[in-house]
Coordinates of C-alpha atoms in Angstrom, one line a residue:
X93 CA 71.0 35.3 13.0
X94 CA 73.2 32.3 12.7
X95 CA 71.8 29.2 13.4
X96 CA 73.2 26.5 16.1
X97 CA 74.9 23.3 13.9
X98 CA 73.1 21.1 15.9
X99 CA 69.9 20.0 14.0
X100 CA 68.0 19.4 17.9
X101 CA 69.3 23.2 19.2
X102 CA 67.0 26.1 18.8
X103 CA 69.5 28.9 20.7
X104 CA 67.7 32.1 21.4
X105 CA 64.5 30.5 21.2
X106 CA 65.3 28.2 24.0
X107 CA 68.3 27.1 26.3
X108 CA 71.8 25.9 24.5
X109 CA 71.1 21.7 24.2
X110 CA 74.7 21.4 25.9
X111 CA 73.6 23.5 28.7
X112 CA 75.3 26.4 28.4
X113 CA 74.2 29.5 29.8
X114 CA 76.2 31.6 28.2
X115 CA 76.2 30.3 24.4
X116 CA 79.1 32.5 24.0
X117 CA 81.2 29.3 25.4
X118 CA 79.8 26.9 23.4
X119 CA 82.1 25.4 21.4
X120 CA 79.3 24.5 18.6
X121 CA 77.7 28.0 18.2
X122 CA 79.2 29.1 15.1
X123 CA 82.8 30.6 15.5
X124 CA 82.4 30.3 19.2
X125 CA 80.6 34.2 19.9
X126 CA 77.5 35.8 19.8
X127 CA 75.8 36.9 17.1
X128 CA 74.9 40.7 16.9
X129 CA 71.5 40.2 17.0
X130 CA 71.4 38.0 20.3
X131 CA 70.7 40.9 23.2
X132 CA 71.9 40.8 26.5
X133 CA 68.6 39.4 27.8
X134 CA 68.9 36.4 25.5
X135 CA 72.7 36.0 27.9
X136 CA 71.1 36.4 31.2
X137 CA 72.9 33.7 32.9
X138 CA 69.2 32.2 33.4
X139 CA 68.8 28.8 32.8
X140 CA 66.5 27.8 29.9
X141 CA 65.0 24.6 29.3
X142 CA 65.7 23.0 25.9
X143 CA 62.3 22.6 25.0
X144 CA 59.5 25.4 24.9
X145 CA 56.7 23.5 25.8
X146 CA 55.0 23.9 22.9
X147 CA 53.7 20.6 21.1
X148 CA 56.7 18.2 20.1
X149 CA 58.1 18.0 16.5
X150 CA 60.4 14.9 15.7
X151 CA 63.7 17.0 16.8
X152 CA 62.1 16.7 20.7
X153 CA 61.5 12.8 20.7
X154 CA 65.2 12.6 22.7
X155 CA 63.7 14.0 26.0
X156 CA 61.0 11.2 26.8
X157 CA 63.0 8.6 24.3
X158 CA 66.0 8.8 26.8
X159 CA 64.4 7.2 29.2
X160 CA 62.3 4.7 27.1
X161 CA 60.6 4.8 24.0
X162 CA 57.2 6.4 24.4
X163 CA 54.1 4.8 23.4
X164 CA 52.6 7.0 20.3
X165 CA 48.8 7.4 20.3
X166 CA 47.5 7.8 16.3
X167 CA 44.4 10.6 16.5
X168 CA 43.0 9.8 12.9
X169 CA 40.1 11.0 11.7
X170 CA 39.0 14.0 8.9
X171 CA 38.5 17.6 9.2
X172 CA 36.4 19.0 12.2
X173 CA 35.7 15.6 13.6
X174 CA 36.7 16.8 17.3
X175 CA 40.2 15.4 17.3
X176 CA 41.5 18.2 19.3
X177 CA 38.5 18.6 21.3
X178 CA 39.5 15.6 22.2
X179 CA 42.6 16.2 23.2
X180 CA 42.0 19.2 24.9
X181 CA 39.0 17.8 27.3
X182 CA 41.1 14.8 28.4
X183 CA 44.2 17.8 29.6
X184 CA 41.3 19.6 31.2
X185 CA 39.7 16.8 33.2
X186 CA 43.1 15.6 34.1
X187 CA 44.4 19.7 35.3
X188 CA 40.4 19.1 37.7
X189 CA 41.5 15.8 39.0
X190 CA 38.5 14.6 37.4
X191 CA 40.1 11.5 35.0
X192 CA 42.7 9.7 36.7
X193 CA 43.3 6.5 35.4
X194 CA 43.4 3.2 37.6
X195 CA 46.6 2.7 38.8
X196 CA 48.4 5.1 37.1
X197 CA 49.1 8.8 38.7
X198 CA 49.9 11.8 36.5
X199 CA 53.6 12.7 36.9
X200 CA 54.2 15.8 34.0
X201 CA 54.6 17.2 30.6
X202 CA 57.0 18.4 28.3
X203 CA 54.8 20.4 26.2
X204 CA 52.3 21.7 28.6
X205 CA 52.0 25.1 26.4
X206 CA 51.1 22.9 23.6
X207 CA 48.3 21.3 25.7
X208 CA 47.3 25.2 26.9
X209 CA 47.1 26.2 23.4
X210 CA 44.4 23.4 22.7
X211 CA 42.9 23.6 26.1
X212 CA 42.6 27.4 26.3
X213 CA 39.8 28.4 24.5
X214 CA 37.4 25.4 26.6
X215 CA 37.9 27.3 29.8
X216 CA 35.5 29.4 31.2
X217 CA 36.3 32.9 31.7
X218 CA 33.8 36.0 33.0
X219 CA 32.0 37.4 30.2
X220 CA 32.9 34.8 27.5
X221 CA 31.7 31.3 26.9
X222 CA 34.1 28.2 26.7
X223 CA 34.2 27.4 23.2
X224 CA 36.0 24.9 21.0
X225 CA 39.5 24.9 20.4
X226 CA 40.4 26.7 16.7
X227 CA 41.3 23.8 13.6
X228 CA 44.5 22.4 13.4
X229 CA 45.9 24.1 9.9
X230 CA 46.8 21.9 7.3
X231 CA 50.3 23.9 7.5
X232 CA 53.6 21.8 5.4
X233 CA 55.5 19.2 7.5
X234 CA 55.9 15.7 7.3
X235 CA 55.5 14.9 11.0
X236 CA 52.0 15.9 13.7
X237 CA 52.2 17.8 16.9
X238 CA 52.9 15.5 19.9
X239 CA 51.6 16.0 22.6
X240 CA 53.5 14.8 25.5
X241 CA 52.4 13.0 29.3
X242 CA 53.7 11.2 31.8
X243 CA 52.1 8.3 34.0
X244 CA 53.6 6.9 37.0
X245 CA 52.4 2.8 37.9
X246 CA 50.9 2.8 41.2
X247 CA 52.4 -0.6 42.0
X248 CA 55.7 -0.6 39.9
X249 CA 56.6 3.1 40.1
X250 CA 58.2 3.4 36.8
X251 CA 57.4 6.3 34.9
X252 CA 55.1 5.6 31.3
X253 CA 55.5 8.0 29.0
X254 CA 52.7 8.8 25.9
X255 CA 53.0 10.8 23.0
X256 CA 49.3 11.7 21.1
X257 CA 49.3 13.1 17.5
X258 CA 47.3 16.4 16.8
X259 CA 47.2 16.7 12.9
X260 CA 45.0 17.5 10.7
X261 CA 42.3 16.0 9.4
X262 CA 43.0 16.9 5.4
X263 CA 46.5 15.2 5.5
X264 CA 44.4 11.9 6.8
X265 CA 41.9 12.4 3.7
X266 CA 44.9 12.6 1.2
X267 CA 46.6 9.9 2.6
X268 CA 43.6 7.5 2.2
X269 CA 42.8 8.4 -1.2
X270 CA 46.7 7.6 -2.3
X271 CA 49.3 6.7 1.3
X272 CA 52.3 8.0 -0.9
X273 CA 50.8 11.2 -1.5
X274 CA 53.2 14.9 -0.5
X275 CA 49.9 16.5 1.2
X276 CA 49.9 13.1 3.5
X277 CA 53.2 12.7 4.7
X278 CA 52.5 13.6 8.3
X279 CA 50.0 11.2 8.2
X280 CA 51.9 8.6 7.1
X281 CA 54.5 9.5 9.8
X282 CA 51.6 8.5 12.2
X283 CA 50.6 5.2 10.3
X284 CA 54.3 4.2 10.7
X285 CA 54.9 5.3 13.9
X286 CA 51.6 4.6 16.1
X287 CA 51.4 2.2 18.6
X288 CA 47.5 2.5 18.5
X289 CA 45.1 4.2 16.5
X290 CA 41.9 6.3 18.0
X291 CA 39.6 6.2 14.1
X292 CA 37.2 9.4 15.0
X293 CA 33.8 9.9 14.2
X294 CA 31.9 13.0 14.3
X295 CA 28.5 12.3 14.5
X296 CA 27.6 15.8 14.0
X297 CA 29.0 15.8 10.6
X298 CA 27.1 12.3 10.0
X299 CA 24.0 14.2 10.7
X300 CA 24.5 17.1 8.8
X301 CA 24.1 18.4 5.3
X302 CA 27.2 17.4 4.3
X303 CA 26.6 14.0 5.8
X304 CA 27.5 11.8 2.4
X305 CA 30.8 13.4 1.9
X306 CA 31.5 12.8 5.5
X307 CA 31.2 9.0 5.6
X308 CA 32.6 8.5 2.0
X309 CA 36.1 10.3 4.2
X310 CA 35.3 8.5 7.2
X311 CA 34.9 4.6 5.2
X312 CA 38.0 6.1 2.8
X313 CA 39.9 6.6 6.1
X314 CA 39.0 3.2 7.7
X315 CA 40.0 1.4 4.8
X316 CA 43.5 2.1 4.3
X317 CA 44.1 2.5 7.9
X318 CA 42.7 -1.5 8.0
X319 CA 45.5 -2.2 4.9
X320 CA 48.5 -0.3 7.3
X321 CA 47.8 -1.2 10.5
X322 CA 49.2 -4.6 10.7
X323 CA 48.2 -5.8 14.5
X324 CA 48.1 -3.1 16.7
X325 CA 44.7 -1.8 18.6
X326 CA 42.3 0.4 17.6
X327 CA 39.3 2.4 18.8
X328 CA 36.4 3.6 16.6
X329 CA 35.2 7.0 18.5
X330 CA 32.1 8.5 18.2
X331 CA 32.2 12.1 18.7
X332 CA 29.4 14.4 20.3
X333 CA 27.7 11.4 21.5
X334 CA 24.9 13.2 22.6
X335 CA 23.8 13.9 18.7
X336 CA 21.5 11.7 17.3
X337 CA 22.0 10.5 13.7
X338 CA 20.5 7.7 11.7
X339 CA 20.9 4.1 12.6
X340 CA 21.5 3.2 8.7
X341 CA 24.3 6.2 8.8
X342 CA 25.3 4.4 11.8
X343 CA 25.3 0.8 10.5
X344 CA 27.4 1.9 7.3
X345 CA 30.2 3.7 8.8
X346 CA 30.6 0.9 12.0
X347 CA 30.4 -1.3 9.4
X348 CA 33.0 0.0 7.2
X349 CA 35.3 -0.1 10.6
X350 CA 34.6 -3.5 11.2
X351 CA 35.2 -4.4 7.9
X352 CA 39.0 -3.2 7.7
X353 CA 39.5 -3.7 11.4
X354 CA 37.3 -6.8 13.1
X355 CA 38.7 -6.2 16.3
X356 CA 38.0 -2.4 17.0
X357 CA 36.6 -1.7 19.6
X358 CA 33.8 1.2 19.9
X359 CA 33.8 4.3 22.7
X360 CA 31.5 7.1 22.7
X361 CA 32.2 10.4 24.0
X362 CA 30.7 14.0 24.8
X363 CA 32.2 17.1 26.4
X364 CA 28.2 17.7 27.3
X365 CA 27.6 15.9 30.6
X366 CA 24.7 13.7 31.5
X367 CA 21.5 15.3 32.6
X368 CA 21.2 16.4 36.3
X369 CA 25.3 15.9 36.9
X370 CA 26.8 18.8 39.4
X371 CA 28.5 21.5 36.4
X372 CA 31.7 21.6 38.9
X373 CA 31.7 17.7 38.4
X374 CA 31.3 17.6 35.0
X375 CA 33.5 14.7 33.2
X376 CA 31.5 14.6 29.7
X377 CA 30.4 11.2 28.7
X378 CA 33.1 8.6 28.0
X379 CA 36.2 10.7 28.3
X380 CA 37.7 8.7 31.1
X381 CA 36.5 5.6 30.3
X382 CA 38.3 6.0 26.4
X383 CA 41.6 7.6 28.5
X384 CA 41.9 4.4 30.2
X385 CA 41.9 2.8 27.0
X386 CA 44.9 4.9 25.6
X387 CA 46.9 4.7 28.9
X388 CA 46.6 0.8 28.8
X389 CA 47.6 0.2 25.6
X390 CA 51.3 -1.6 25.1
X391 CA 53.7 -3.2 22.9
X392 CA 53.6 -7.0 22.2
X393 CA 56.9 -8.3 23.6
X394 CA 59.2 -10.5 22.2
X395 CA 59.8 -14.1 23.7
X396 CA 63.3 -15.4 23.2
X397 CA 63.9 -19.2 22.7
X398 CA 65.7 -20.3 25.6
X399 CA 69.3 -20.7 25.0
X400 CA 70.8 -24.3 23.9
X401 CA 74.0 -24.7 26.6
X402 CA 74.6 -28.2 29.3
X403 CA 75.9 -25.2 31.6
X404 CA 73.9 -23.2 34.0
X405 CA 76.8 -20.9 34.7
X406 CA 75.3 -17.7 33.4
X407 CA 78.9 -16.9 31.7
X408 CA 78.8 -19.5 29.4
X409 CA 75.2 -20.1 28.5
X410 CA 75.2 -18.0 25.3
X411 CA 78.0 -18.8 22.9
X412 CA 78.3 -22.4 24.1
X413 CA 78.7 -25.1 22.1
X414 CA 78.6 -28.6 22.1
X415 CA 81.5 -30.4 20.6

């Protein structure tokens, strides 16, 4: 089947990104009919959406950039640290009404499926145990999944929107052992690109066998996020809070963080709730509490010097001159 010339239209996969419902009259399909193997379901009349839903590559940024640009949340962290997990308990507490942050009231998604397909496999169903969602692939591309939300101010009522990166941990160990490396292109798209940066530890993997290799990636990772970072905030997380690990493991890796990145700050979070909490009520430890820290983070702004004019008439401040 032909393909749409427009790089941002994905015709029969989703609606036409003019808004035809009948791609037949648009004037960009190639040679303006239908290809032989679009069937008459894909011509419906029905009206698509543009977007499936599914977690945002860099051809979907113009639905939430329209409006503003979003504020881009850099997950970063190596292989089976709980990155997704992440992810995918914050969607779930949020779907409960059990994180909401202060002042802020959820207000939609564009890629809802794409928070499903993390989400899905921590829900309960009869006969099968929530479990953890499946690792994010190292597949080729040169951007991460972004997964999309919307906040609405309590106070202002403008609408906030926040992309977070889901990629994989092995492009983040490539990109720290050389940042112009093929296999870490996506996660140098987030190192450029990140407003703030979420550094994740699993303290599982800290405690394990395999617990040297883990914070040789985790002190690799810290270090050449410290040298591309410039000013912007970041968060050490400790993963699986509730597993205890040594304090000197502990000491080297916060001290690796605080090394590259002074100001960090430190949360700790657990999908596994404090003892004696009500299972219906169960928020995990931390989850809300790092949330807020994501949904409050914003660019510096930029102070203007005040403009040099003897005239207060707003036409002729700028441009004036004094002869």
């Amino acid at each position: 089947m032909e393909k749409c010339a427009r790089p941002t239209c994905f015709v029969p996969d989703t609606g036409c990104d003019l808004g035809h419902t009948d791609i037949s009259k648009c004037p960009i399909w190639p040679g303006g009919s239908v290809a032989d193997d679009v069937t008459d379901d894909d011509l419906s009349g029905e009206m698509l959406m543009p977007w499936s839903g599914s977690a945002f590559g860099l051809a979907d940024l113009g639905f939430v950039s329209g409006r503003g640009k979003p504020i881009v949340i850099g997950v970063v962290g190596p292989q089976n640290a709980g990155k997704t997990t992440l992810l995918a308990a914050w969607y779930l507490l949020i779907g409960r009404g059990l994180a909401i942050p202060e002042r802020r009231l959820f207000a939609g998604s564009y890629t809802l499926s794409g928070w499903e397909a993390a989400a899905g496999a921590m829900r309960w169903t009869p006969g099968q145990p929530p479990r953890f969602p499946p690792h994010t692939t190292s597949r080729g591309g040169r951007a991460p999944g972004l997964l999309h939300l919307t906040f609405r101010d309590e106070e202002s009522g403008a609408l906030l929107d926040y992309l977070f990166t889901d990629a994989p941990g092995e492009w983040f160990q490539r990109w720290a052992i050389n940042t112009d490396s093929a296999e870490g292109a996506g996660a140098r798209w987030v190192s450029d690109h990140a407003d703030a940066f979420m550094i994740v530890a699993d303290r599982e993997a800290l405690a394990g066998e395999a617990m040297g290799s883990a914070r040789g990636s985790l002190q690799l990772i810290a270090r050449r996020l410290g040298a591309e970072r410039g000013r912007r905030p970041v968060a050490l997380v400790w993963t699986k809070a509730d597993v205890e690990i040594a304090t000197e493991m502990e000491e080297a890796v916060r001290g690796a963080v605080s090394d590259a990145m002074p100001d960090a700050i430190e949360h700790s979070v657990s999908v596994v709730s404090a003892p004696g909490t009500d299972p219906l009520l169960n928020k995990g430890v931390g989850l809300t509490e790092l949330l807020q820290w994501a949904i409050d983070v914003r660019r510096p702004g930029v102070s203007l010097p005040p403009p040099a004019s003897a005239s207060a008439d707003p036409l002729f401040i700028y441009g004036s001159r004094k002869l």
